[in-house]
């Protein structure tokens, strides 16, 4: 941890959203740049949370409260980042596929990606292939992410990829969700899969070499 950001990081990792927002505001008031607060304070703390989650040291409740704390800090920083035209690391469109309402995992992936400096466009749940195609056309992401939690809906991921390709779109597609594995991802022509939100961030980093 960077010493001057210790307390902010401890608040975020501990899921104290009130303290995280207050400390973020106080760093802004004392002249720290949003980039420094993100890169030296918040992002390393989210990486700690992601790593602990991946390694089974913390569980979903801890991740959700840390995610809420991250959101409270982002609410302070987002207007400043927009004004400063902060250079995002890349853009990712995320959605849960048609027939599936599960979104907790997808939302976590989105928060972790935002926390890692990516711009995320979340198009929601129950998304038909055409909705993904429209979103890719409109937002021109570097990566498209599909989530599915049901064995009955994961097969629809192939429909999405096939529809994208037949529409002439070669955006890399990553797939995730409890029933998805690497073999399935390869079979349907996905660029990769990630078991956890933390792994998804690492995968997106690999797919966007400049990030
Ligand atoms: Co549902 N459900 N559910 N459910 N549900 C499961 C998935 C199930 C395994 C429960 C079970 O039976 N043991 C089962 C699926 C069985 C199967 O298909 N093999 C199931 C079922 C059957 C159903 C219904 C059909 C139940 C019914 O109505 N009879 C129904 C279907 C509704 C529908 O989608 N059409 C249904 C409904 C629901 C609720 C609405 C009640 C609720 C969802 C609420 C919501 O999401 N807003 C719900 C929940 C909560 C679950 C369980 C209990 C928990 C899922 C969850 O949020 N996990 C789940 C059982 C389980 O998984 N243990 C279950 C926590 C979350 C952080 O993990 O989503 O896996 P997860 O995400 C992880 C990774 O998978 C990965 O990163 C995340 C964070 O590390 N990841 C990605 C996810 N997306 C990714 C995308 C990526 C990369 C990584 O790249 C793009």
Coordinates of N, CA and C and ligand atoms in Angstrom, one line a residue:
X1 N 0.8 -1.2 0.0 CA 0.0 0.0 0.0 C 0.9 1.3 0.0
X2 N 0.4 2.3 -0.7 CA 1.1 3.6 -0.6 C 0.8 4.3 0.7
X3 N 1.8 4.6 1.5 CA 1.6 5.0 2.9 C 0.5 6.1 3.1
X4 N 0.5 7.2 2.3 CA -0.5 8.2 2.5 C -1.9 7.8 2.2
X5 N -2.0 6.7 1.5 CA -3.4 6.3 1.1 C -3.8 5.1 2.0
X6 N -3.0 4.7 3.0 CA -3.3 3.5 3.8 C -4.7 3.5 4.4
X7 N -5.0 4.7 4.9 CA -6.3 4.7 5.7 C -7.5 4.6 4.7
X8 N -7.4 5.3 3.5 CA -8.4 5.2 2.5 C -8.5 3.7 2.0
X9 N -7.4 3.1 1.8 CA -7.5 1.7 1.4 C -8.1 0.8 2.4
X10 N -7.7 1.0 3.7 CA -8.3 0.2 4.7 C -9.8 0.4 4.8
X11 N -10.3 1.6 4.6 CA -11.7 1.9 4.6 C -12.4 1.2 3.5
X12 N -11.8 1.2 2.3 CA -12.4 0.6 1.1 C -12.4 -1.0 1.3
X13 N -11.3 -1.5 1.7 CA -11.2 -3.0 1.8 C -12.2 -3.4 2.9
X14 N -12.3 -2.6 3.9 CA -13.3 -3.0 5.0 C -14.7 -2.7 4.6
X15 N -15.0 -2.1 3.5 CA -16.3 -1.8 3.1 C -17.0 -0.7 3.8
X16 N -16.2 0.2 4.4 CA -16.8 1.4 5.0 C -17.0 2.5 4.0
X17 N -18.3 2.5 3.4 CA -18.5 3.4 2.3 C -18.6 4.9 2.7
X18 N -19.0 5.1 3.9 CA -19.1 6.5 4.4 C -17.7 7.1 4.5
X19 N -16.9 6.3 5.2 CA -15.5 6.8 5.4 C -14.7 6.9 4.1
X20 N -15.0 5.9 3.2 CA -14.3 5.9 1.9 C -14.6 7.2 1.1
X21 N -15.9 7.5 1.1 CA -16.3 8.8 0.4 C -15.7 10.0 1.1
X22 N -15.8 10.0 2.4 CA -15.3 11.2 3.1 C -13.8 11.4 2.9
X23 N -13.0 10.3 2.9 CA -11.6 10.4 2.7 C -11.2 10.8 1.3
X24 N -12.0 10.2 0.3 CA -11.8 10.6 -1.1 C -12.0 12.1 -1.3
X25 N -13.1 12.6 -0.7 CA -13.4 14.0 -0.8 C -12.3 14.8 -0.1
X26 N -11.8 14.3 1.0 CA -10.7 15.1 1.7 C -9.4 15.1 0.9
X27 N -9.1 14.0 0.2 CA -7.9 14.0 -0.7 C -8.1 15.0 -1.8
X28 N -9.4 15.1 -2.4 CA -9.7 16.0 -3.4 C -9.5 17.5 -2.9
X29 N -10.0 17.7 -1.7 CA -9.9 19.1 -1.2 C -8.5 19.5 -0.9
X30 N -7.7 18.5 -0.5 CA -6.3 18.8 -0.2 C -5.4 18.9 -1.5
X31 N -6.0 18.7 -2.6 CA -5.3 18.9 -3.9 C -4.8 17.7 -4.6
X32 N -5.1 16.5 -4.1 CA -4.7 15.3 -4.8 C -5.5 15.2 -6.1
X33 N -4.8 14.6 -7.2 CA -5.5 14.5 -8.4 C -6.4 13.2 -8.4
X34 N -7.5 13.2 -9.2 CA -8.3 12.0 -9.2 C -7.5 10.8 -9.7
X35 N -6.6 11.0 -10.6 CA -5.7 9.9 -11.1 C -4.9 9.3 -9.9
X36 N -4.3 10.2 -9.1 CA -3.5 9.7 -8.0 C -4.4 8.9 -7.0
X37 N -5.6 9.5 -6.7 CA -6.5 8.9 -5.7 C -6.8 7.5 -6.2
X38 N -7.1 7.4 -7.5 CA -7.5 6.1 -8.1 C -6.3 5.2 -8.1
X39 N -5.2 5.6 -8.7 CA -4.1 4.7 -9.0 C -3.3 4.3 -7.8
X40 N -3.2 5.3 -6.8 CA -2.4 5.0 -5.6 C -3.3 4.6 -4.5
X41 N -4.6 4.9 -4.5 CA -5.4 4.6 -3.4 C -6.4 3.5 -3.7
X42 N -7.4 3.8 -4.6 CA -8.6 2.9 -4.7 C -8.3 1.7 -5.5
X43 N -7.6 1.8 -6.7 CA -7.4 0.6 -7.5 C -6.6 -0.5 -6.8
X44 N -5.5 -0.1 -6.2 CA -4.7 -1.2 -5.5 C -5.6 -1.8 -4.4
X45 N -6.4 -1.0 -3.7 CA -7.3 -1.6 -2.7 C -8.3 -2.6 -3.3
X46 N -8.9 -2.2 -4.5 CA -9.8 -3.1 -5.1 C -9.1 -4.4 -5.6
X47 N -7.8 -4.2 -6.0 CA -7.0 -5.4 -6.4 C -6.9 -6.4 -5.2
X48 N -6.7 -5.8 -4.0 CA -6.5 -6.6 -2.8 C -7.8 -7.4 -2.6
X49 N -9.0 -6.7 -2.7 CA -10.3 -7.3 -2.5 C -10.4 -8.5 -3.5
X50 N -10.1 -8.2 -4.8 CA -10.3 -9.2 -5.8 C -9.4 -10.4 -5.6
X51 N -8.2 -10.1 -5.2 CA -7.3 -11.3 -4.9 C -7.7 -12.1 -3.7
X52 N -8.2 -11.4 -2.7 CA -8.7 -12.1 -1.5 C -9.9 -13.0 -1.8
X53 N -10.8 -12.4 -2.7 CA -12.0 -13.1 -3.1 C -11.6 -14.4 -3.9
X54 N -10.7 -14.1 -4.8 CA -10.3 -15.3 -5.7 C -9.6 -16.4 -4.8
X55 N -8.9 -16.0 -3.8 CA -8.2 -17.0 -3.0 C -9.0 -17.5 -1.9
X56 N -10.3 -17.1 -1.8 CA -11.2 -17.7 -0.8 C -11.0 -17.1 0.6
X57 N -10.2 -15.9 0.7 CA -10.0 -15.4 2.0 C -11.1 -14.5 2.4
X58 N -11.9 -13.9 1.5 CA -13.1 -13.2 1.8 C -14.2 -13.7 0.9
X59 N -15.5 -13.4 1.3 CA -16.6 -14.0 0.5 C -17.5 -12.9 0.0
X60 N -18.6 -13.3 -0.7 CA -19.4 -12.3 -1.4 C -19.8 -11.1 -0.5
X61 N -20.3 -11.2 0.7 CA -20.7 -10.0 1.5 C -19.6 -9.0 1.5
X62 N -18.3 -9.4 1.8 CA -17.2 -8.5 1.9 C -17.0 -7.8 0.6
X63 N -17.1 -8.6 -0.5 CA -16.9 -8.0 -1.9 C -18.0 -7.0 -2.2
X64 N -19.2 -7.3 -1.8 CA -20.3 -6.4 -2.1 C -20.2 -5.1 -1.3
X65 N -19.7 -5.1 -0.1 CA -19.6 -3.9 0.7 C -18.4 -3.1 0.2
X66 N -17.3 -3.8 -0.2 CA -16.2 -3.1 -0.8 C -16.6 -2.4 -2.1
X67 N -17.4 -3.2 -2.9 CA -17.9 -2.6 -4.2 C -18.7 -1.4 -3.9
X68 N -19.5 -1.4 -2.9 CA -20.4 -0.2 -2.5 C -19.5 0.9 -2.1
X69 N -18.4 0.6 -1.4 CA -17.4 1.7 -1.0 C -16.8 2.3 -2.2
X70 N -16.4 1.4 -3.1 CA -15.7 1.9 -4.3 C -16.7 2.8 -5.1
X71 N -18.0 2.4 -5.2 CA -19.0 3.2 -5.9 C -19.1 4.6 -5.2
X72 N -19.0 4.6 -3.8 CA -19.2 5.9 -3.1 C -18.0 6.8 -3.4
X73 N -16.8 6.2 -3.6 CA -15.6 7.0 -4.0 C -15.7 7.5 -5.4
X74 N -16.2 6.6 -6.3 CA -16.3 7.0 -7.7 C -17.4 8.1 -7.9
X75 N -18.4 8.1 -7.0 CA -19.4 9.2 -7.1 C -18.7 10.5 -6.8
X76 N -17.7 10.6 -6.0 CA -16.9 11.8 -5.7 C -16.1 12.1 -6.9
X77 N -15.4 11.1 -7.5 CA -14.4 11.3 -8.5 C -14.9 11.4 -9.9
X78 N -16.1 10.8 -10.2 CA -16.5 10.7 -11.6 C -16.7 12.1 -12.3
X79 N -17.3 13.1 -11.6 CA -17.4 14.4 -12.2 C -16.1 15.0 -12.5
X80 N -15.1 14.8 -11.6 CA -13.8 15.4 -11.8 C -13.1 14.7 -13.0
X81 N -13.2 13.3 -13.0 CA -12.6 12.6 -14.1 C -13.2 13.0 -15.4
X82 N -14.5 13.1 -15.5 CA -15.1 13.5 -16.7 C -14.6 14.9 -17.2
X83 N -14.5 15.8 -16.2 CA -14.0 17.1 -16.5 C -12.5 17.1 -17.0
X84 N -11.7 16.2 -16.4 CA -10.3 16.1 -16.7 C -10.0 15.3 -17.9
X85 N -11.1 14.7 -18.5 CA -11.0 13.8 -19.6 C -9.9 12.7 -19.3
X86 N -10.1 12.0 -18.2 CA -9.2 10.9 -17.8 C -9.2 9.9 -18.9
X87 N -8.0 9.5 -19.2 CA -7.8 8.5 -20.3 C -8.2 7.1 -19.8
X88 N -9.3 6.6 -20.2 CA -9.7 5.2 -19.7 C -8.8 4.2 -20.4
X89 N -8.6 3.0 -19.7 CA -7.7 2.0 -20.3 C -8.4 1.3 -21.4
X90 N -9.7 1.4 -21.6 CA -10.4 0.7 -22.7 C -11.8 0.6 -22.3
X91 N -12.6 0.2 -23.3 CA -14.1 0.1 -23.1 C -14.6 -1.3 -23.2
X92 N -15.4 -1.7 -22.2 CA -16.0 -3.0 -22.2 C -17.5 -2.9 -22.1
X93 N -18.2 -3.6 -23.0 CA -19.7 -3.7 -22.9 C -20.0 -5.0 -22.2
X94 N -20.9 -5.0 -21.2 CA -21.2 -6.2 -20.4 C -22.7 -6.4 -20.5
X95 N -23.1 -7.7 -20.5 CA -24.5 -8.0 -20.4 C -24.7 -9.5 -20.0
X96 N -25.9 -9.8 -19.4 CA -26.3 -11.1 -19.1 C -27.2 -11.5 -20.3
X97 N -27.0 -12.8 -20.7 CA -27.7 -13.2 -22.0 C -29.2 -13.5 -21.8
X98 N -29.9 -13.5 -22.9 CA -31.3 -13.7 -23.0 C -31.7 -14.9 -22.1
X99 N -32.8 -14.8 -21.4 CA -33.4 -15.9 -20.6 C -32.8 -15.9 -19.2
X100 N -31.9 -15.1 -18.9 CA -31.2 -15.2 -17.6 C -31.2 -13.8 -16.9
X101 N -31.7 -13.9 -15.6 CA -31.8 -12.6 -14.9 C -30.7 -12.4 -13.9
X102 N -29.8 -13.4 -13.7 CA -28.7 -13.3 -12.7 C -27.8 -12.2 -13.1
X103 N -27.6 -11.3 -12.1 CA -26.7 -10.1 -12.5 C -25.7 -9.8 -11.4
X104 N -25.7 -10.5 -10.3 CA -24.8 -10.1 -9.2 C -23.3 -10.3 -9.6
X105 N -23.0 -11.4 -10.3 CA -21.7 -11.7 -10.7 C -21.3 -10.7 -11.8
X106 N -22.2 -10.5 -12.8 CA -21.9 -9.5 -13.8 C -21.6 -8.1 -13.3
X107 N -22.5 -7.7 -12.3 CA -22.3 -6.4 -11.7 C -20.9 -6.3 -11.0
X108 N -20.5 -7.4 -10.3 CA -19.2 -7.4 -9.7 C -18.1 -7.2 -10.7
X109 N -18.2 -8.0 -11.8 CA -17.2 -7.8 -12.9 C -17.2 -6.4 -13.4
X110 N -18.3 -5.7 -13.5 CA -18.4 -4.3 -13.9 C -17.7 -3.4 -13.0
X111 N -18.0 -3.6 -11.7 CA -17.3 -2.8 -10.6 C -15.8 -3.0 -10.6
X112 N -15.4 -4.2 -10.7 CA -14.0 -4.5 -10.7 C -13.3 -3.9 -11.9
X113 N -13.9 -4.0 -13.1 CA -13.3 -3.4 -14.3 C -13.3 -1.9 -14.2
X114 N -14.4 -1.3 -13.7 CA -14.3 0.2 -13.5 C -13.2 0.6 -12.5
X115 N -13.1 -0.2 -11.4 CA -12.1 0.0 -10.4 C -10.7 -0.1 -11.0
X116 N -10.6 -0.9 -12.0 CA -9.2 -1.1 -12.6 C -9.0 -0.1 -13.7
X117 N -9.9 0.8 -13.9 CA -9.7 1.9 -14.9 C -10.3 1.8 -16.3
X118 N -11.2 0.7 -16.4 CA -11.9 0.6 -17.7 C -13.2 1.3 -17.7
X119 N -13.6 1.7 -18.9 CA -15.0 2.3 -19.0 C -15.9 1.1 -19.3
X120 N -17.0 1.0 -18.6 CA -17.9 -0.1 -18.7 C -19.3 0.3 -19.1
X121 N -19.8 -0.3 -20.1 CA -21.2 0.0 -20.5 C -22.0 -1.3 -20.2
X122 N -22.9 -1.2 -19.2 CA -23.6 -2.4 -18.8 C -25.0 -2.3 -19.4
X123 N -25.3 -3.3 -20.3 CA -26.6 -3.3 -21.0 C -27.6 -4.1 -20.3
X124 N -27.3 -4.7 -19.1 CA -28.4 -5.3 -18.3 C -28.5 -6.8 -18.4
X125 N -29.7 -7.3 -18.1 CA -29.9 -8.8 -18.1 C -30.9 -9.1 -19.2
X126 N -30.9 -10.4 -19.5 CA -31.9 -10.9 -20.5 C -31.7 -10.4 -21.9
X127 N -30.4 -10.2 -22.3 CA -30.1 -9.5 -23.5 C -30.1 -10.4 -24.7
X128 N -30.9 -10.1 -25.7 CA -30.9 -10.9 -27.0 C -29.7 -10.5 -27.8
X129 N -29.3 -11.4 -28.7 CA -28.1 -11.2 -29.6 C -28.2 -9.8 -30.3
X130 N -29.3 -9.4 -30.7 CA -29.5 -8.2 -31.4 C -29.1 -7.0 -30.5
X131 N -29.4 -7.1 -29.2 CA -29.1 -6.0 -28.3 C -27.6 -5.9 -28.2
X132 N -26.9 -7.1 -28.1 CA -25.4 -7.0 -28.1 C -24.9 -6.4 -29.3
X133 N -25.4 -6.8 -30.5 CA -24.9 -6.3 -31.8 C -25.1 -4.7 -31.8
X134 N -26.3 -4.3 -31.4 CA -26.6 -2.8 -31.3 C -25.6 -2.1 -30.4
X135 N -25.3 -2.7 -29.2 CA -24.5 -2.1 -28.3 C -23.0 -2.0 -28.8
X136 N -22.6 -3.1 -29.5 CA -21.2 -3.1 -30.0 C -21.1 -2.0 -31.1
X137 N -22.2 -1.9 -31.9 CA -22.2 -0.9 -33.0 C -22.1 0.5 -32.4
X138 N -22.9 0.7 -31.4 CA -23.0 2.1 -30.8 C -21.8 2.5 -30.0
X139 N -21.3 1.5 -29.1 CA -20.2 1.9 -28.2 C -18.8 1.5 -28.6
X140 N -18.7 0.7 -29.7 CA -17.4 0.3 -30.2 C -16.4 -0.1 -29.1
X141 N -16.8 -1.1 -28.3 CA -15.9 -1.5 -27.2 C -14.7 -2.3 -27.7
X142 N -13.7 -2.3 -26.8 CA -12.5 -3.1 -27.1 C -12.8 -4.6 -26.8
X143 N -13.7 -4.8 -25.8 CA -14.1 -6.2 -25.4 C -15.6 -6.2 -25.1
X144 N -16.2 -7.4 -25.5 CA -17.6 -7.6 -25.1 C -17.6 -8.7 -24.1
X145 N -18.4 -8.5 -23.0 CA -18.4 -9.6 -22.0 C -19.8 -10.1 -21.8
X146 N -20.0 -11.4 -21.9 CA -21.3 -12.1 -21.7 C -21.3 -12.9 -20.4
X147 N -22.4 -12.8 -19.7 CA -22.5 -13.5 -18.4 C -23.8 -14.4 -18.5
X148 N -23.6 -15.6 -18.0 CA -24.8 -16.6 -17.9 C -24.6 -17.5 -16.7
X149 N -25.6 -17.7 -15.9 CA -25.6 -18.5 -14.7 C -26.3 -19.8 -14.8
X150 N -27.0 -20.0 -15.9 CA -27.9 -21.2 -16.1 C -27.3 -22.1 -17.2
X151 N -27.3 -23.4 -17.0 CA -26.9 -24.3 -18.1 C -27.8 -24.1 -19.3
X152 N -29.0 -23.7 -19.1 CA -30.0 -23.5 -20.2 C -29.7 -22.2 -21.0
X153 N -29.1 -21.2 -20.4 CA -28.8 -20.0 -21.1 C -27.4 -19.8 -21.6
X154 N -26.5 -20.6 -21.0 CA -25.1 -20.4 -21.5 C -24.9 -20.8 -23.0
X155 N -25.8 -21.7 -23.5 CA -25.7 -22.0 -24.9 C -26.0 -20.8 -25.8
X156 N -26.8 -19.9 -25.2 CA -27.1 -18.7 -26.0 C -25.9 -17.8 -26.3
X157 N -24.9 -18.0 -25.5 CA -23.6 -17.2 -25.8 C -23.1 -17.5 -27.2
X158 N -23.3 -18.7 -27.6 CA -22.8 -19.1 -29.0 C -23.7 -18.3 -30.0
X159 N -25.0 -18.2 -29.7 CA -25.9 -17.5 -30.6 C -25.4 -16.0 -30.7
X160 N -25.0 -15.4 -29.6 CA -24.5 -14.0 -29.6 C -23.3 -13.9 -30.5
X161 N -22.3 -14.8 -30.2 CA -21.1 -14.7 -31.0 C -21.3 -14.9 -32.5
X162 N -22.1 -15.9 -32.8 CA -22.4 -16.2 -34.2 C -23.1 -15.0 -34.9
X163 N -24.0 -14.3 -34.1 CA -24.7 -13.2 -34.7 C -23.8 -12.0 -34.9
X164 N -22.9 -11.8 -33.9 CA -21.9 -10.8 -34.1 C -21.0 -11.0 -35.3
X165 N -20.5 -12.2 -35.5 CA -19.6 -12.5 -36.6 C -20.4 -12.4 -37.9
X166 N -21.6 -12.9 -38.0 CA -22.4 -12.7 -39.2 C -22.8 -11.3 -39.5
X167 N -22.7 -10.4 -38.5 CA -22.9 -9.0 -38.7 C -21.6 -8.3 -39.0
X168 N -20.5 -9.1 -39.2 CA -19.2 -8.5 -39.5 C -18.4 -7.9 -38.4
X169 N -18.8 -8.2 -37.2 CA -18.1 -7.6 -36.0 C -17.1 -8.6 -35.4
X170 N -15.8 -8.2 -35.3 CA -14.8 -9.1 -34.8 C -14.3 -8.8 -33.4
X171 N -15.2 -8.0 -32.6 CA -14.8 -7.7 -31.2 C -14.5 -8.9 -30.4
X172 N -13.4 -9.0 -29.6 CA -13.2 -10.1 -28.8 C -14.3 -10.3 -27.7
X173 N -14.8 -11.5 -27.6 CA -15.9 -11.7 -26.6 C -15.4 -12.6 -25.5
X174 N -15.6 -12.1 -24.3 CA -15.3 -13.0 -23.1 C -16.6 -13.5 -22.5
X175 N -16.5 -14.7 -21.9 CA -17.7 -15.3 -21.3 C -17.4 -15.7 -19.9
X176 N -18.5 -15.6 -19.1 CA -18.3 -16.0 -17.7 C -19.6 -16.3 -17.0
X177 N -19.5 -16.8 -15.8 CA -20.6 -17.3 -15.0 C -20.3 -18.7 -14.6
X178 N -21.0 -19.1 -13.5 CA -20.7 -20.4 -12.8 C -20.6 -21.6 -13.8
X179 N -21.5 -21.8 -14.7 CA -21.4 -23.0 -15.5 C -20.4 -23.0 -16.7
X180 N -19.8 -21.8 -16.9 CA -18.9 -21.6 -18.1 C -17.5 -22.1 -17.7
X181 N -16.9 -22.9 -18.7 CA -15.5 -23.2 -18.5 C -14.7 -22.9 -19.7
X182 N -13.4 -23.2 -19.6 CA -12.5 -22.8 -20.8 C -12.8 -23.6 -22.0
X183 N -13.1 -24.9 -21.8 CA -13.4 -25.7 -23.0 C -14.7 -25.2 -23.7
X184 N -15.7 -24.8 -23.0 CA -16.9 -24.3 -23.6 C -16.6 -23.0 -24.3
X185 N -15.8 -22.1 -23.6 CA -15.5 -20.8 -24.2 C -14.8 -21.0 -25.6
X186 N -13.9 -22.0 -25.6 CA -13.1 -22.3 -26.8 C -14.1 -22.8 -27.9
X187 N -14.9 -23.7 -27.5 CA -15.9 -24.3 -28.5 C -16.8 -23.3 -29.2
X188 N -17.2 -22.2 -28.4 CA -18.1 -21.3 -29.0 C -17.4 -20.1 -29.7
X189 N -16.1 -20.1 -29.6 CA -15.3 -19.1 -30.3 C -15.1 -17.8 -29.5
X190 N -15.2 -18.0 -28.2 CA -14.9 -16.8 -27.3 C -13.4 -16.6 -27.2
X191 N -13.0 -15.4 -26.8 CA -11.6 -15.1 -26.7 C -11.1 -15.6 -25.3
X192 N -12.0 -15.9 -24.4 CA -11.5 -16.4 -23.1 C -12.7 -16.4 -22.1
X193 N -12.4 -17.0 -21.0 CA -13.3 -17.0 -19.9 C -12.6 -16.7 -18.6
X194 N -13.3 -16.2 -17.6 CA -12.7 -15.9 -16.3 C -13.6 -16.5 -15.2
X195 N -13.0 -17.1 -14.2 CA -13.8 -17.7 -13.2 C -14.4 -16.7 -12.2
X196 N -13.6 -15.6 -12.0 CA -14.0 -14.6 -11.0 C -13.9 -13.2 -11.6
X197 N -14.5 -12.3 -10.9 CA -14.4 -10.9 -11.4 C -12.9 -10.4 -11.5
X198 N -12.1 -10.8 -10.5 CA -10.7 -10.5 -10.5 C -10.0 -11.1 -11.7
X199 N -10.3 -12.3 -12.0 CA -9.7 -13.0 -13.2 C -10.2 -12.3 -14.5
X200 N -11.5 -11.8 -14.5 CA -12.0 -11.1 -15.7 C -11.2 -9.8 -15.9
X201 N -10.8 -9.1 -14.9 CA -9.9 -7.9 -15.1 C -8.6 -8.3 -15.7
X202 N -8.0 -9.4 -15.2 CA -6.7 -9.8 -15.7 C -6.9 -10.2 -17.2
X203 N -8.0 -10.9 -17.5 CA -8.2 -11.3 -18.9 C -8.4 -10.1 -19.8
X204 N -9.1 -9.1 -19.4 CA -9.3 -7.9 -20.2 C -8.0 -7.2 -20.4
X205 N -7.2 -7.1 -19.3 CA -5.9 -6.5 -19.5 C -5.1 -7.2 -20.6
X206 N -5.2 -8.6 -20.6 CA -4.4 -9.3 -21.6 C -4.9 -9.0 -23.0
X207 N -6.3 -8.8 -23.1 CA -6.9 -8.6 -24.5 C -6.7 -7.2 -25.0
X208 N -6.4 -6.3 -24.1 CA -6.2 -4.9 -24.5 C -4.7 -4.6 -24.1
X209 N -3.8 -4.9 -25.1 CA -2.4 -4.9 -24.7 C -1.9 -3.5 -24.2
X210 N -2.5 -2.4 -24.6 CA -2.0 -1.1 -24.2 C -2.6 -0.7 -22.8
X211 N -3.5 -1.6 -22.2 CA -4.1 -1.2 -20.9 C -3.2 -1.4 -19.8
Ligands
LIG1 CO1 -30.7 -18.7 -9.5 N1 -29.8 -20.4 -10.1 N2 -32.3 -19.2 -10.5 N3 -31.4 -17.1 -8.8 N4 -29.2 -18.6 -8.4 C1 -28.4 -20.6 -9.7 C2 -27.5 -20.1 -10.8 C3 -28.4 -22.2 -9.4 C4 -27.0 -22.8 -9.6 C5 -29.0 -22.5 -8.1 C6 -29.0 -24.0 -7.8 O1 -29.9 -24.6 -8.3 N5 -28.1 -24.5 -7.1 C7 -29.4 -22.7 -10.5 C8 -28.9 -23.0 -11.9 C9 -28.8 -24.5 -12.2 C10 -28.3 -24.7 -13.5 O2 -28.6 -24.1 -14.5 N6 -27.4 -25.7 -13.6 C11 -30.4 -21.5 -10.5 C12 -31.7 -21.6 -10.9 C13 -32.2 -23.0 -11.3 C14 -32.6 -20.5 -11.0 C15 -34.0 -20.4 -11.5 C16 -34.3 -21.3 -12.7 C17 -34.9 -20.9 -10.3 C18 -36.4 -21.0 -10.6 O3 -37.0 -20.0 -10.9 N7 -36.8 -22.2 -10.5 C19 -34.3 -18.9 -11.7 C20 -33.9 -18.6 -13.2 C21 -34.3 -17.1 -13.5 C22 -33.7 -16.7 -14.8 O4 -32.6 -16.3 -14.9 N8 -34.5 -16.9 -15.8 C23 -33.3 -18.4 -10.8 C24 -33.5 -17.1 -10.2 C25 -32.6 -16.6 -9.2 C26 -32.9 -15.3 -8.4 C27 -33.6 -14.2 -9.2 C28 -33.7 -15.7 -7.2 C29 -31.4 -14.9 -8.0 C30 -30.7 -13.9 -8.9 C31 -30.7 -12.5 -8.4 C32 -29.8 -11.6 -9.2 O5 -28.8 -12.0 -9.8 N9 -30.2 -10.4 -9.3 C33 -30.7 -16.2 -8.0 C34 -29.5 -16.5 -7.3 C35 -29.0 -15.4 -6.4 C36 -28.8 -17.7 -7.5 C37 -27.6 -18.2 -6.8 C38 -28.0 -18.7 -5.4 C39 -26.4 -17.2 -6.6 C40 -25.9 -16.6 -7.9 C41 -24.9 -15.5 -7.5 O6 -25.3 -14.3 -7.5 N10 -23.7 -15.9 -7.1 C42 -27.1 -19.4 -7.7 C43 -26.4 -20.5 -7.0 C44 -24.9 -20.4 -6.9 O7 -24.3 -19.8 -7.8 N11 -24.3 -20.9 -5.9 C45 -28.3 -19.7 -8.5 C46 -22.7 -14.9 -6.6 C47 -22.0 -14.3 -7.8 C48 -20.9 -13.3 -7.3 O8 -21.3 -15.3 -8.4 O9 -22.8 -15.1 -10.4 O10 -21.2 -17.0 -10.2 P1 -21.5 -15.6 -10.0 O11 -20.4 -14.7 -10.6 C49 -19.1 -14.8 -10.4 C50 -18.4 -15.7 -11.5 O12 -19.3 -16.7 -12.1 C51 -17.9 -14.8 -12.5 O13 -17.5 -13.7 -11.7 C52 -18.4 -13.5 -10.7 C53 -17.7 -12.9 -9.5 O14 -16.6 -13.6 -9.1 N12 -18.7 -14.2 -13.6 C54 -18.1 -13.7 -14.7 C55 -20.0 -14.0 -13.7 N13 -20.3 -13.4 -14.9 C56 -19.1 -13.2 -15.5 C57 -18.8 -12.6 -16.7 C58 -17.4 -12.6 -17.1 C59 -16.4 -13.1 -16.3 C60 -16.7 -13.7 -15.1 O15 -17.0 -12.1 -18.3 C61 -17.9 -11.3 -19.0

